[in-house]
Amino acid sequence: MTPDENMETREIIRKIALLNALRYGGKAQSNPVLGKLLGECPHLRGRIREVTVLIDEVVQEVNSLSLEKQSELVEQKWPEVLVSEKVEEKRILPPLPNVEKYERVVTRFSPNPDFVLHLGSARAIILSYEYARMYDGQFFLRFEDTDPKTKKPKLQFYDSIREDLAWLGCEWDGEFVQSDRLEIYYEHAEKILKDGNAYVCACKRKDFQEKVRNKQPCPCRILKPKENFLRWKGMLDGTYGEGEAVVRVKTDLGHPNPAVRDWPALRIIDTEKYPHPRVGSKYRVWPLYNFACGVDDHLMGITHIIRGKEHLTNQARQEYMYQHFGWRYPEAIHYGRLKITGASLSKSVILQGFRDGLFKHWDDPRLATLAALRRRGITPLAIRRLIVDVGPKTADVVLSWENLYAYNRKIIDPAADRYFFVRDPRKLTVKNVPHAFTAEVPLHPDHPERGFRSFEIEPEKGVASFRVSSDDLGLLKKGRKVRFMELFNLQVERVERDLVQAVFHSELYEEARTLGARLIHWIPMDSGVPCEVVMPDASTVKGVAEEACEALSPNEVIQFERFGFVRVDAVNEKLTVYFAHR
Ligand SMILES: [Zn+2]
């Protein structure tokens, strides 16, 4: 480690150690600190020895401080950590504005089914859902699938979106699909044209843009409703081709944002060339986002729109249309951006990854899609709690994976049964084992009622053989004493490349404590199931899981002792699991 790296690592360790100390009455422990550090900084995995020395020093230093001093330090230097540590506290969303004006609160989630949902989309879903529940209102799902050309919907995504919402536990009270509602948009287009509040513009796009940039009307703006109506019929019957005519809603041409001025409401798409996946080539005139969304929000009685602040311009556009129709614009809450460090939530980046062959499935563990999180054993409850705690605040929020893991850990730690998994196994023999042992190891130390896994150790001429992980070779040095968890204590005699030889030392746990012996896990030789762990970076880790894992079923989330939480993905001749977090 360079001196800089050393300083940086030391600082991270100090943070983790202080938090650990705060949680345990002022005394941090090296082991959990190491685990947490490796979770946060996986690149240190190869340098455990150096890191352990650092941790021991820092932990000693931290433990010499008073509890008061410790919490003072954390509050000064890492106040945000303290906030994310308080996951247990009750979560209440701030009240919605002007609820009393409406008979009942109605919210909606309105995705374009051209993509999967990811952690970023979860915010709109969960906030809209939770607010509807909070006020005993209604929550609608609306598919905004009116662009069969550039944002072409795909049938598979209608289903995956429904599946994701159901998984999140956000049941919707009604479902709408915009491609079923074209006639409704046509009716409204005809009305707004007839009222003289919109016009059919047949200018070249470039010409229109130049005019409007200079706050000038294009020649079509002064057309009479009758002429507009003829042009409108021409859009519908094919007189105009794609790109040749567009319905524009009249706004203030002096609006400071040129993108708001006389915005396009409906346009022609050559659906012979770009058929819609649901309605094929039945329609050629399609509403643009603001028109369809604006009409629907009103007709569906949406009272509160909860969405990202990138929609502020859309609100400015739609408000003109609402005025023209004599409608009241719903309450709109615009939250700030949510960034997860290390996760790409960008559609274009993810799609490029698919084109380059980097990703093959939407649940690739490197993605922050809901499908990927599900596969890794992240619970919907953790996502919901996290999102509710972040709330609809307008400031941008940066979260780390570790934030999400902290929520998830709180939920799965008490629920997940524990098993031994030996990564990259090495053989270890113990001689002078005085008698046969039956180790009864609880599935969860806090819940003995869940039962035990049982291991029979029958030494042959005093020798018993085991598998241990190569990760523990650092602890298995000649002369060292270690404890086999829930079994016995042993002393290492000799270490060869593929074999560690040890001698039985003693039986009791108390003895291990007196000796300061570290605890390691083990599996009897000639037992266990081959196991592959798919890691968050899509690499795989191979090893052996204990025999009892054969009885697991897919979707169970378990904890591999001293390794981390995993979700069982498949159980056949080998066990495949996905890594969640430490
Ligand atoms: Zn024009």
Coordinates of C-alpha atoms and ligand atoms in Angstrom, one line a residue:
M1 CA 0.0 0.0 0.0
T2 CA 1.2 3.5 -0.8
P3 CA 1.1 5.9 2.1
D4 CA -1.9 7.6 0.4
E5 CA -3.8 4.3 0.1
N6 CA -2.9 3.5 3.7
M7 CA -4.3 6.8 4.9
E8 CA -7.5 6.4 2.8
T9 CA -8.0 2.8 4.0
R10 CA -7.4 3.8 7.6
E11 CA -10.0 6.5 7.3
I12 CA -12.6 4.0 6.0
I13 CA -11.7 1.6 8.7
R14 CA -12.1 4.3 11.3
K15 CA -15.6 5.1 10.0
I16 CA -16.6 1.4 10.1
A17 CA -15.0 0.8 13.5
L18 CA -16.7 3.8 15.0
L19 CA -20.1 2.7 13.8
N20 CA -19.5 -0.8 15.0
A21 CA -18.4 0.6 18.4
L22 CA -21.6 2.8 18.6
R23 CA -23.7 -0.2 18.0
Y24 CA -22.0 -2.3 20.6
G25 CA -21.7 0.0 23.6
G26 CA -18.5 1.6 22.6
K27 CA -16.4 -1.5 21.9
A28 CA -15.7 -2.3 18.2
Q29 CA -14.6 -5.8 17.1
S30 CA -12.1 -6.4 14.5
N31 CA -13.9 -9.2 12.7
P32 CA -17.1 -7.5 11.7
V33 CA -15.0 -4.4 10.8
L34 CA -13.0 -6.5 8.4
G35 CA -16.1 -8.0 6.9
K36 CA -17.7 -4.7 6.3
L37 CA -14.5 -3.2 4.9
L38 CA -14.1 -6.0 2.4
G39 CA -17.7 -5.5 1.4
E40 CA -17.1 -1.8 0.8
C41 CA -13.7 -2.2 -0.8
P42 CA -13.5 -5.6 -2.5
H43 CA -10.1 -4.7 -4.0
L44 CA -8.6 -5.2 -0.5
R45 CA -9.5 -8.9 -0.5
G46 CA -6.1 -9.8 -1.7
R47 CA -4.4 -7.9 1.1
I48 CA -6.1 -9.2 4.2
R49 CA -2.9 -9.4 6.2
E50 CA -2.0 -5.8 5.8
V51 CA -5.5 -4.8 6.3
T52 CA -5.9 -6.8 9.5
V53 CA -2.9 -5.1 11.0
L54 CA -4.5 -1.7 10.2
I55 CA -7.8 -2.8 11.6
D56 CA -6.4 -4.0 14.9
E57 CA -4.6 -0.7 15.3
V58 CA -7.6 1.5 14.5
V59 CA -10.0 -0.7 16.6
Q60 CA -7.7 -0.3 19.6
E61 CA -7.6 3.4 19.1
V62 CA -11.4 3.7 18.7
N63 CA -12.1 1.5 21.7
S64 CA -9.9 3.8 23.9
L65 CA -12.4 6.6 23.2
S66 CA -15.5 7.2 25.3
L67 CA -18.8 6.4 23.7
E68 CA -19.6 10.1 23.8
K69 CA -16.4 11.0 21.9
Q70 CA -17.1 8.2 19.4
S71 CA -20.6 9.5 18.5
E72 CA -19.3 13.0 18.4
L73 CA -16.7 12.0 15.8
V74 CA -19.2 10.2 13.6
E75 CA -21.6 13.1 13.7
Q76 CA -18.9 15.5 12.7
K77 CA -17.3 13.5 9.9
W78 CA -20.0 11.1 8.6
P79 CA -23.4 12.5 9.5
E80 CA -24.9 10.8 6.4
V81 CA -23.9 7.3 7.7
L82 CA -25.7 7.9 10.9
V83 CA -28.8 8.7 9.0
S84 CA -28.7 5.5 6.9
E85 CA -27.9 3.5 10.1
K86 CA -31.2 4.5 11.6
V87 CA -33.2 2.3 9.2
E88 CA -35.3 0.9 12.0
E89 CA -37.2 4.2 12.7
K90 CA -40.7 4.5 11.6
R91 CA -41.1 5.9 8.2
I92 CA -43.7 8.5 7.3
L93 CA -43.9 10.3 4.0
P94 CA -44.3 14.1 4.2
P95 CA -48.0 15.0 3.5
L96 CA -49.2 15.7 0.0
P97 CA -50.2 19.2 -0.9
N98 CA -53.9 20.2 -1.1
V99 CA -55.3 16.8 -0.4
E100 CA -58.5 18.4 1.1
K101 CA -59.4 19.8 -2.3
Y102 CA -60.1 16.3 -3.7
E103 CA -62.6 13.7 -2.9
R104 CA -59.9 11.0 -3.0
V105 CA -56.2 10.9 -3.8
V106 CA -55.4 9.2 -7.1
T107 CA -51.9 8.6 -8.3
R108 CA -50.4 6.7 -11.2
F109 CA -47.3 5.1 -12.5
S110 CA -47.0 5.5 -16.2
P111 CA -44.0 3.7 -17.9
N112 CA -43.3 3.3 -21.5
P113 CA -43.1 -0.5 -21.9
D114 CA -39.9 -0.2 -24.0
F115 CA -37.5 -1.1 -21.2
V116 CA -37.3 -2.9 -17.9
L117 CA -37.8 -1.2 -14.5
H118 CA -34.8 -0.5 -12.4
L119 CA -34.0 1.0 -9.1
G120 CA -34.5 4.5 -10.5
S121 CA -38.1 3.6 -11.6
A122 CA -38.8 2.1 -8.2
R123 CA -39.0 5.6 -6.8
A124 CA -42.0 6.8 -8.9
I125 CA -43.8 3.5 -8.3
I126 CA -43.3 3.3 -4.6
L127 CA -44.0 6.9 -3.8
S128 CA -47.1 6.9 -6.0
Y129 CA -48.3 3.7 -4.4
E130 CA -47.5 4.6 -0.8
Y131 CA -49.2 8.0 -1.1
A132 CA -52.3 6.4 -2.5
R133 CA -52.4 4.0 0.4
M134 CA -51.6 6.7 2.9
Y135 CA -54.7 8.6 1.9
D136 CA -56.8 5.5 1.2
G137 CA -56.9 6.5 -2.5
Q138 CA -56.2 4.8 -5.8
F139 CA -53.1 3.9 -7.7
F140 CA -53.2 3.3 -11.4
L141 CA -50.8 1.7 -13.8
R142 CA -50.8 3.3 -17.2
F143 CA -48.7 2.1 -20.1
E144 CA -47.6 5.0 -22.3
D145 CA -47.0 3.2 -25.5
T146 CA -47.7 5.8 -28.2
D147 CA -44.4 5.9 -30.0
P148 CA -44.1 2.8 -32.2
K149 CA -41.1 4.3 -33.9
T150 CA -38.3 5.8 -31.8
K151 CA -39.4 4.5 -28.4
K152 CA -41.0 1.3 -29.7
P153 CA -42.8 -0.7 -26.9
K154 CA -42.1 -4.4 -26.7
L155 CA -44.7 -6.9 -25.5
Q156 CA -42.3 -8.6 -23.1
F157 CA -42.0 -5.4 -21.1
Y158 CA -45.7 -5.0 -20.5
D159 CA -45.5 -8.3 -18.7
S160 CA -42.1 -7.7 -16.9
I161 CA -43.4 -4.3 -15.6
R162 CA -46.5 -5.9 -14.2
E163 CA -44.4 -8.6 -12.7
D164 CA -42.0 -6.1 -11.1
L165 CA -44.9 -4.1 -9.6
A166 CA -46.4 -7.2 -8.2
W167 CA -43.0 -8.2 -6.8
L168 CA -42.6 -4.8 -5.1
G169 CA -46.0 -5.3 -3.5
C170 CA -47.4 -2.3 -5.3
E171 CA -50.8 -3.6 -6.3
W172 CA -52.5 -1.3 -8.8
D173 CA -56.2 -0.5 -8.7
G174 CA -56.7 0.0 -12.4
E175 CA -54.7 -0.5 -15.6
F176 CA -54.8 1.5 -18.8
V177 CA -53.0 1.1 -22.1
Q178 CA -52.7 4.2 -24.2
S179 CA -52.6 2.3 -27.5
D180 CA -56.2 1.3 -26.7
R181 CA -57.2 4.9 -26.3
L182 CA -56.3 6.5 -29.7
E183 CA -60.0 7.4 -30.4
I184 CA -60.1 9.4 -27.1
Y185 CA -57.0 11.4 -28.1
Y186 CA -58.5 12.0 -31.6
E187 CA -61.7 13.4 -30.0
H188 CA -59.7 15.8 -27.9
A189 CA -57.5 16.8 -30.8
E190 CA -60.6 17.6 -32.8
K191 CA -62.1 19.6 -29.9
I192 CA -58.9 21.7 -29.4
L193 CA -58.6 22.3 -33.1
K194 CA -62.2 23.3 -33.3
D195 CA -61.8 25.7 -30.4
G196 CA -58.9 27.4 -32.3
N197 CA -56.4 26.4 -29.5
A198 CA -54.3 24.2 -31.8
Y199 CA -53.4 24.0 -35.4
V200 CA -52.1 21.6 -37.9
C201 CA -48.6 22.7 -38.9
A202 CA -47.3 21.5 -42.2
C203 CA -44.1 23.5 -42.1
K204 CA -40.7 21.9 -42.4
R205 CA -39.5 21.2 -38.9
K206 CA -36.4 23.5 -39.5
D207 CA -38.5 26.4 -40.7
F208 CA -40.9 26.1 -37.8
Q209 CA -38.1 26.0 -35.3
E210 CA -36.4 29.0 -36.7
K211 CA -39.7 31.0 -36.5
V212 CA -40.4 29.9 -33.0
R213 CA -36.9 30.6 -31.8
N214 CA -37.5 34.2 -32.8
K215 CA -40.9 34.1 -31.1
Q216 CA -42.6 34.3 -34.5
P217 CA -45.7 32.4 -35.5
C218 CA -45.5 30.0 -38.5
P219 CA -48.0 30.6 -41.3
C220 CA -50.2 27.7 -40.2
R221 CA -50.9 29.4 -36.8
I222 CA -53.6 31.7 -38.3
L223 CA -55.5 29.0 -40.1
K224 CA -59.2 28.9 -39.5
P225 CA -60.6 25.9 -37.5
K226 CA -62.2 24.7 -40.7
E227 CA -58.9 24.7 -42.6
N228 CA -57.3 23.0 -39.6
F229 CA -60.0 20.4 -39.7
L230 CA -59.3 19.6 -43.3
R231 CA -55.7 19.2 -42.7
W232 CA -56.5 17.0 -39.6
K233 CA -58.5 14.7 -41.9
G234 CA -55.5 14.7 -44.3
M235 CA -53.3 13.5 -41.4
L236 CA -55.7 10.7 -40.7
D237 CA -56.4 9.6 -44.3
G238 CA -52.9 9.6 -45.5
T239 CA -52.9 12.8 -47.6
Y240 CA -49.9 13.8 -45.4
G241 CA -47.0 11.4 -45.0
E242 CA -44.8 10.8 -42.0
G243 CA -43.2 14.1 -40.9
E244 CA -45.3 16.2 -43.1
A245 CA -47.9 17.5 -40.6
V246 CA -48.2 17.8 -36.9
V247 CA -50.9 19.1 -34.5
R248 CA -49.5 21.9 -32.3
V249 CA -51.0 23.3 -29.1
K250 CA -51.0 27.1 -29.0
T251 CA -48.9 28.5 -26.1
D252 CA -47.4 31.9 -25.4
L253 CA -44.8 32.3 -28.2
G254 CA -42.9 34.5 -25.8
H255 CA -42.4 31.7 -23.3
P256 CA -38.8 31.9 -22.1
N257 CA -38.3 28.2 -22.9
P258 CA -38.4 27.7 -26.7
A259 CA -39.2 24.0 -26.2
V260 CA -42.5 25.0 -24.6
R261 CA -43.6 27.3 -27.5
D262 CA -46.4 25.7 -29.6
W263 CA -45.4 22.2 -28.7
P264 CA -46.3 19.2 -30.9
A265 CA -49.3 17.2 -29.7
L266 CA -50.0 14.6 -32.4
R267 CA -47.9 13.4 -35.4
I268 CA -47.9 10.8 -38.1
I269 CA -46.0 7.6 -37.9
D270 CA -45.7 5.2 -40.9
T271 CA -47.0 2.2 -39.1
E272 CA -46.8 0.0 -42.2
K273 CA -43.1 0.4 -41.7
Y274 CA -43.1 0.7 -37.9
P275 CA -46.1 -1.4 -36.7
H276 CA -47.2 -1.1 -33.1
P277 CA -46.7 -4.4 -31.2
R278 CA -50.3 -4.3 -29.9
V279 CA -52.3 -2.5 -32.6
G280 CA -50.1 -3.0 -35.6
S281 CA -50.8 -0.6 -38.5
K282 CA -54.3 0.3 -37.4
Y283 CA -53.4 3.9 -36.7
R284 CA -51.1 6.3 -38.4
V285 CA -51.7 9.4 -36.2
W286 CA -50.1 9.1 -32.7
P287 CA -50.3 11.5 -29.8
L288 CA -47.0 12.6 -28.4
Y289 CA -46.1 12.2 -24.7
N290 CA -47.5 15.5 -23.4
F291 CA -50.8 15.3 -25.1
A292 CA -51.6 11.7 -24.2
C293 CA -50.4 12.0 -20.7
G294 CA -52.1 15.3 -20.2
V295 CA -55.5 14.1 -21.5
D296 CA -55.2 10.9 -19.4
D297 CA -54.2 12.5 -16.2
H298 CA -57.4 14.6 -16.4
L299 CA -59.7 11.8 -17.6
M300 CA -58.4 9.3 -15.0
G301 CA -58.9 11.8 -12.2
I302 CA -55.2 11.8 -11.2
T303 CA -55.0 14.3 -8.3
H304 CA -51.3 14.0 -7.5
I305 CA -48.5 13.4 -10.1
I306 CA -45.3 12.3 -8.4
R307 CA -42.4 12.3 -10.8
G308 CA -38.8 13.5 -11.4
K309 CA -37.9 17.1 -11.8
E310 CA -36.9 16.5 -15.4
H311 CA -40.7 16.7 -16.0
L312 CA -41.0 20.4 -15.0
T313 CA -40.9 21.5 -18.7
N314 CA -43.6 19.0 -19.5
Q315 CA -45.8 20.6 -16.8
A316 CA -45.3 24.0 -18.4
R317 CA -46.4 22.6 -21.7
Q318 CA -49.4 20.7 -20.4
E319 CA -50.7 23.6 -18.4
Y320 CA -51.5 25.5 -21.7
M321 CA -53.5 22.5 -22.8
Y322 CA -55.3 22.3 -19.5
Q323 CA -56.2 26.0 -19.8
H324 CA -57.6 25.4 -23.3
F325 CA -59.8 22.6 -22.2
G326 CA -60.8 24.5 -19.0
W327 CA -59.3 21.8 -16.8
R328 CA -57.5 22.1 -13.5
Y329 CA -54.0 20.9 -13.5
P330 CA -53.3 18.2 -10.8
E331 CA -50.9 18.7 -8.0
A332 CA -47.4 17.8 -9.2
I333 CA -44.5 16.8 -7.0
H334 CA -41.2 16.8 -8.6
Y335 CA -38.4 14.9 -6.8
G336 CA -34.7 15.3 -7.4
R337 CA -32.4 12.8 -9.2
L338 CA -31.5 9.6 -7.4
K339 CA -28.1 8.3 -8.2
I340 CA -26.7 5.0 -7.0
T341 CA -22.9 5.1 -7.0
G342 CA -21.6 2.3 -9.1
A343 CA -24.9 1.4 -10.7
S344 CA -25.7 2.5 -14.2
L345 CA -29.4 3.5 -14.4
S346 CA -29.0 4.9 -17.9
K347 CA -31.1 3.2 -20.5
S348 CA -28.7 4.1 -23.3
V349 CA -25.7 2.7 -21.4
I350 CA -27.5 -0.5 -20.5
L351 CA -28.7 -1.0 -24.1
Q352 CA -25.2 -0.4 -25.4
G353 CA -24.1 -3.1 -23.0
F354 CA -26.6 -5.5 -24.6
R355 CA -25.5 -4.6 -28.1
D356 CA -21.8 -5.2 -27.2
G357 CA -22.7 -8.6 -25.8
L358 CA -21.7 -7.6 -22.3
F359 CA -25.1 -8.4 -20.9
K360 CA -27.3 -11.2 -22.1
H361 CA -30.2 -11.1 -19.6
W362 CA -32.1 -8.3 -17.9
D363 CA -31.3 -9.9 -14.6
D364 CA -27.6 -9.8 -15.1
P365 CA -26.2 -9.1 -11.5
R366 CA -24.2 -6.1 -12.8
L367 CA -27.5 -4.3 -13.6
A368 CA -29.7 -2.4 -11.1
T369 CA -32.8 -3.7 -12.8
L370 CA -35.5 -4.9 -10.4
A371 CA -35.2 -8.3 -12.0
A372 CA -31.4 -8.4 -11.2
L373 CA -32.0 -7.3 -7.6
R374 CA -34.7 -9.9 -7.2
R375 CA -32.3 -12.6 -8.5
R376 CA -29.7 -11.5 -6.0
G377 CA -32.0 -11.8 -3.0
I378 CA -32.6 -8.1 -2.4
T379 CA -36.1 -8.0 -0.9
P380 CA -38.8 -5.7 -2.2
L381 CA -39.3 -4.5 1.4
A382 CA -35.8 -3.2 1.6
I383 CA -36.3 -1.2 -1.6
R384 CA -39.6 0.1 -0.4
R385 CA -38.2 1.2 3.0
L386 CA -35.2 2.8 1.3
I387 CA -37.3 4.8 -1.2
V388 CA -39.8 5.9 1.5
D389 CA -37.0 7.1 3.7
V390 CA -35.5 9.1 0.8
G391 CA -39.0 10.4 0.1
P392 CA -39.9 12.9 -2.6
K393 CA -37.3 15.5 -1.7
T394 CA -36.3 17.9 -4.5
A395 CA -32.6 17.8 -3.7
D396 CA -30.6 15.2 -5.6
V397 CA -29.8 12.1 -3.6
V398 CA -26.7 9.9 -4.0
L399 CA -27.0 6.5 -2.5
S400 CA -24.5 3.6 -2.5
W401 CA -25.2 -0.1 -2.8
E402 CA -24.1 -0.3 0.8
N403 CA -27.2 1.8 1.8
L404 CA -29.5 -0.7 0.1
Y405 CA -27.6 -3.6 1.6
A406 CA -28.0 -2.1 5.0
Y407 CA -31.8 -2.1 4.6
N408 CA -31.8 -5.6 3.1
R409 CA -29.5 -7.0 5.8
K410 CA -31.9 -5.9 8.6
I411 CA -34.7 -7.8 6.9
I412 CA -32.9 -11.0 5.9
D413 CA -30.4 -11.4 8.7
P414 CA -33.0 -12.7 11.2
A415 CA -34.7 -14.8 8.5
A416 CA -31.9 -16.4 6.6
D417 CA -30.7 -19.8 7.8
R418 CA -26.9 -20.3 7.9
Y419 CA -24.8 -22.8 6.2
F420 CA -21.1 -23.6 5.6
F421 CA -19.7 -22.9 2.2
V422 CA -16.0 -23.6 1.6
R423 CA -14.7 -21.5 -1.2
D424 CA -11.8 -23.0 -3.2
P425 CA -11.5 -26.0 -0.8
R426 CA -8.2 -27.3 0.7
K427 CA -7.8 -30.5 2.6
L428 CA -7.1 -30.3 6.3
T429 CA -6.4 -33.4 8.4
V430 CA -6.6 -33.5 12.2
K431 CA -4.9 -36.2 14.1
N432 CA -5.3 -37.4 17.7
V433 CA -9.1 -36.8 17.5
P434 CA -10.0 -38.7 20.8
H435 CA -13.5 -39.9 19.8
A436 CA -16.3 -39.5 17.3
F437 CA -18.1 -36.2 17.3
T438 CA -21.6 -35.2 16.4
A439 CA -21.8 -31.5 15.7
E440 CA -25.3 -30.1 16.0
V441 CA -25.1 -26.6 14.4
P442 CA -28.2 -24.4 14.7
L443 CA -29.7 -23.1 11.4
H444 CA -29.8 -19.7 13.1
P445 CA -28.0 -19.0 16.5
D446 CA -30.9 -16.8 17.6
H447 CA -33.6 -19.2 16.6
P448 CA -32.8 -22.7 17.9
E449 CA -36.5 -23.6 17.2
R450 CA -35.7 -23.7 13.5
G451 CA -33.5 -26.8 14.0
F452 CA -30.0 -28.0 13.4
R453 CA -27.7 -29.3 10.8
S454 CA -25.9 -32.3 12.0
F455 CA -22.3 -33.5 11.1
E456 CA -20.9 -36.8 12.1
I457 CA -17.1 -36.9 12.5
E458 CA -15.8 -40.4 12.8
P459 CA -12.0 -40.3 13.0
E460 CA -10.1 -43.3 11.5
K461 CA -7.2 -44.2 13.8
G462 CA -7.6 -40.8 15.3
V463 CA -7.5 -38.9 12.0
A464 CA -10.4 -36.9 10.7
S465 CA -10.3 -35.0 7.3
F466 CA -12.0 -31.8 6.4
R467 CA -12.3 -29.2 3.7
V468 CA -11.4 -25.6 4.6
S469 CA -11.4 -22.5 2.4
S470 CA -8.2 -21.3 0.9
D471 CA -9.3 -17.9 2.2
D472 CA -8.4 -19.2 5.7
L473 CA -4.9 -20.3 4.8
G474 CA -3.7 -17.0 6.3
L475 CA -5.0 -18.1 9.7
L476 CA -3.7 -21.7 9.3
K477 CA 0.0 -21.1 10.0
K478 CA 2.3 -23.6 11.7
G479 CA 1.8 -23.5 15.4
R480 CA -1.5 -21.5 15.3
K481 CA -4.5 -22.6 17.1
V482 CA -8.0 -22.2 15.6
R483 CA -11.4 -23.4 16.4
F484 CA -13.6 -25.3 14.0
M485 CA -16.9 -23.6 14.5
E486 CA -19.2 -25.7 16.8
L487 CA -16.8 -28.6 16.7
F488 CA -13.3 -28.5 18.4
N489 CA -10.1 -26.6 18.7
L490 CA -7.0 -27.6 16.8
Q491 CA -3.4 -26.6 16.3
V492 CA -1.7 -26.4 12.9
E493 CA 1.4 -28.6 12.6
R494 CA 2.3 -28.4 9.0
V495 CA 1.2 -26.6 5.8
E496 CA 1.8 -28.0 2.4
R497 CA 0.4 -26.7 -0.9
D498 CA -2.7 -28.8 -0.9
L499 CA -2.8 -30.1 2.6
V500 CA -2.9 -28.7 6.1
Q501 CA -2.0 -31.0 8.9
A502 CA -3.2 -30.3 12.4
V503 CA -3.5 -31.9 15.7
F504 CA -6.5 -32.0 18.0
H505 CA -6.2 -29.5 20.8
S506 CA -9.3 -29.3 22.9
E507 CA -13.0 -29.4 22.7
L508 CA -14.6 -26.5 24.5
Y509 CA -15.4 -23.1 23.0
E510 CA -14.2 -21.4 26.2
E511 CA -10.8 -22.8 25.7
A512 CA -10.7 -21.3 22.2
R513 CA -11.6 -17.9 23.7
T514 CA -8.8 -18.2 26.3
L515 CA -6.4 -19.1 23.5
G516 CA -7.6 -16.3 21.3
A517 CA -8.2 -18.9 18.6
R518 CA -10.0 -17.6 15.5
L519 CA -13.2 -19.4 14.4
I520 CA -13.3 -20.9 11.0
H521 CA -15.8 -23.0 9.2
W522 CA -15.3 -26.4 7.7
I523 CA -17.0 -29.3 5.9
P524 CA -16.2 -33.0 6.4
M525 CA -14.1 -34.4 3.6
D526 CA -16.2 -36.5 1.2
S527 CA -19.4 -34.7 1.9
G528 CA -21.1 -31.5 0.6
V529 CA -22.5 -30.3 -2.7
P530 CA -20.5 -28.5 -5.4
C531 CA -21.6 -24.9 -5.3
E532 CA -21.2 -21.9 -7.6
V533 CA -21.8 -18.4 -6.4
V534 CA -22.6 -15.7 -9.1
M535 CA -21.1 -12.5 -7.8
P536 CA -22.4 -8.9 -8.3
D537 CA -19.7 -8.4 -11.0
A538 CA -21.0 -11.5 -12.8
S539 CA -17.9 -13.5 -12.0
T540 CA -18.4 -16.9 -10.3
V541 CA -16.8 -18.3 -7.2
K542 CA -16.6 -22.0 -6.9
G543 CA -16.6 -24.2 -3.8
V544 CA -18.4 -26.7 -1.8
A545 CA -21.5 -26.2 0.3
E546 CA -22.4 -28.4 3.2
E547 CA -24.7 -31.4 2.6
A548 CA -27.8 -29.9 4.1
C549 CA -27.9 -27.4 1.2
E550 CA -29.2 -30.2 -1.0
A551 CA -32.6 -29.7 0.6
L552 CA -32.8 -26.0 -0.2
S553 CA -35.2 -24.7 -2.9
P554 CA -34.8 -21.9 -5.4
N555 CA -35.6 -18.4 -4.1
E556 CA -34.6 -19.2 -0.6
V557 CA -32.2 -16.6 0.8
I558 CA -29.6 -18.0 3.1
Q559 CA -26.3 -16.9 4.7
F560 CA -23.1 -18.7 4.0
E561 CA -21.2 -18.2 7.3
R562 CA -18.3 -15.8 7.0
F563 CA -19.1 -15.3 3.3
G564 CA -22.3 -13.4 2.9
F565 CA -26.0 -13.6 2.0
V566 CA -27.0 -15.5 -1.1
R567 CA -30.2 -16.4 -2.9
V568 CA -30.6 -20.0 -4.1
D569 CA -31.0 -19.9 -7.8
A570 CA -30.9 -23.6 -8.8
V571 CA -30.5 -26.9 -7.1
N572 CA -29.5 -29.9 -9.2
E573 CA -26.3 -31.8 -9.3
K574 CA -24.7 -28.6 -8.2
L575 CA -26.0 -25.7 -6.2
T576 CA -26.1 -22.3 -7.9
V577 CA -26.6 -19.2 -5.8
Y578 CA -26.4 -15.4 -6.4
F579 CA -24.5 -13.3 -4.0
A580 CA -26.5 -10.5 -2.3
H581 CA -24.1 -8.8 0.0
R582 CA -22.0 -9.4 3.1
Ligands
ZN1 ZN -46.5 25.7 -39.7

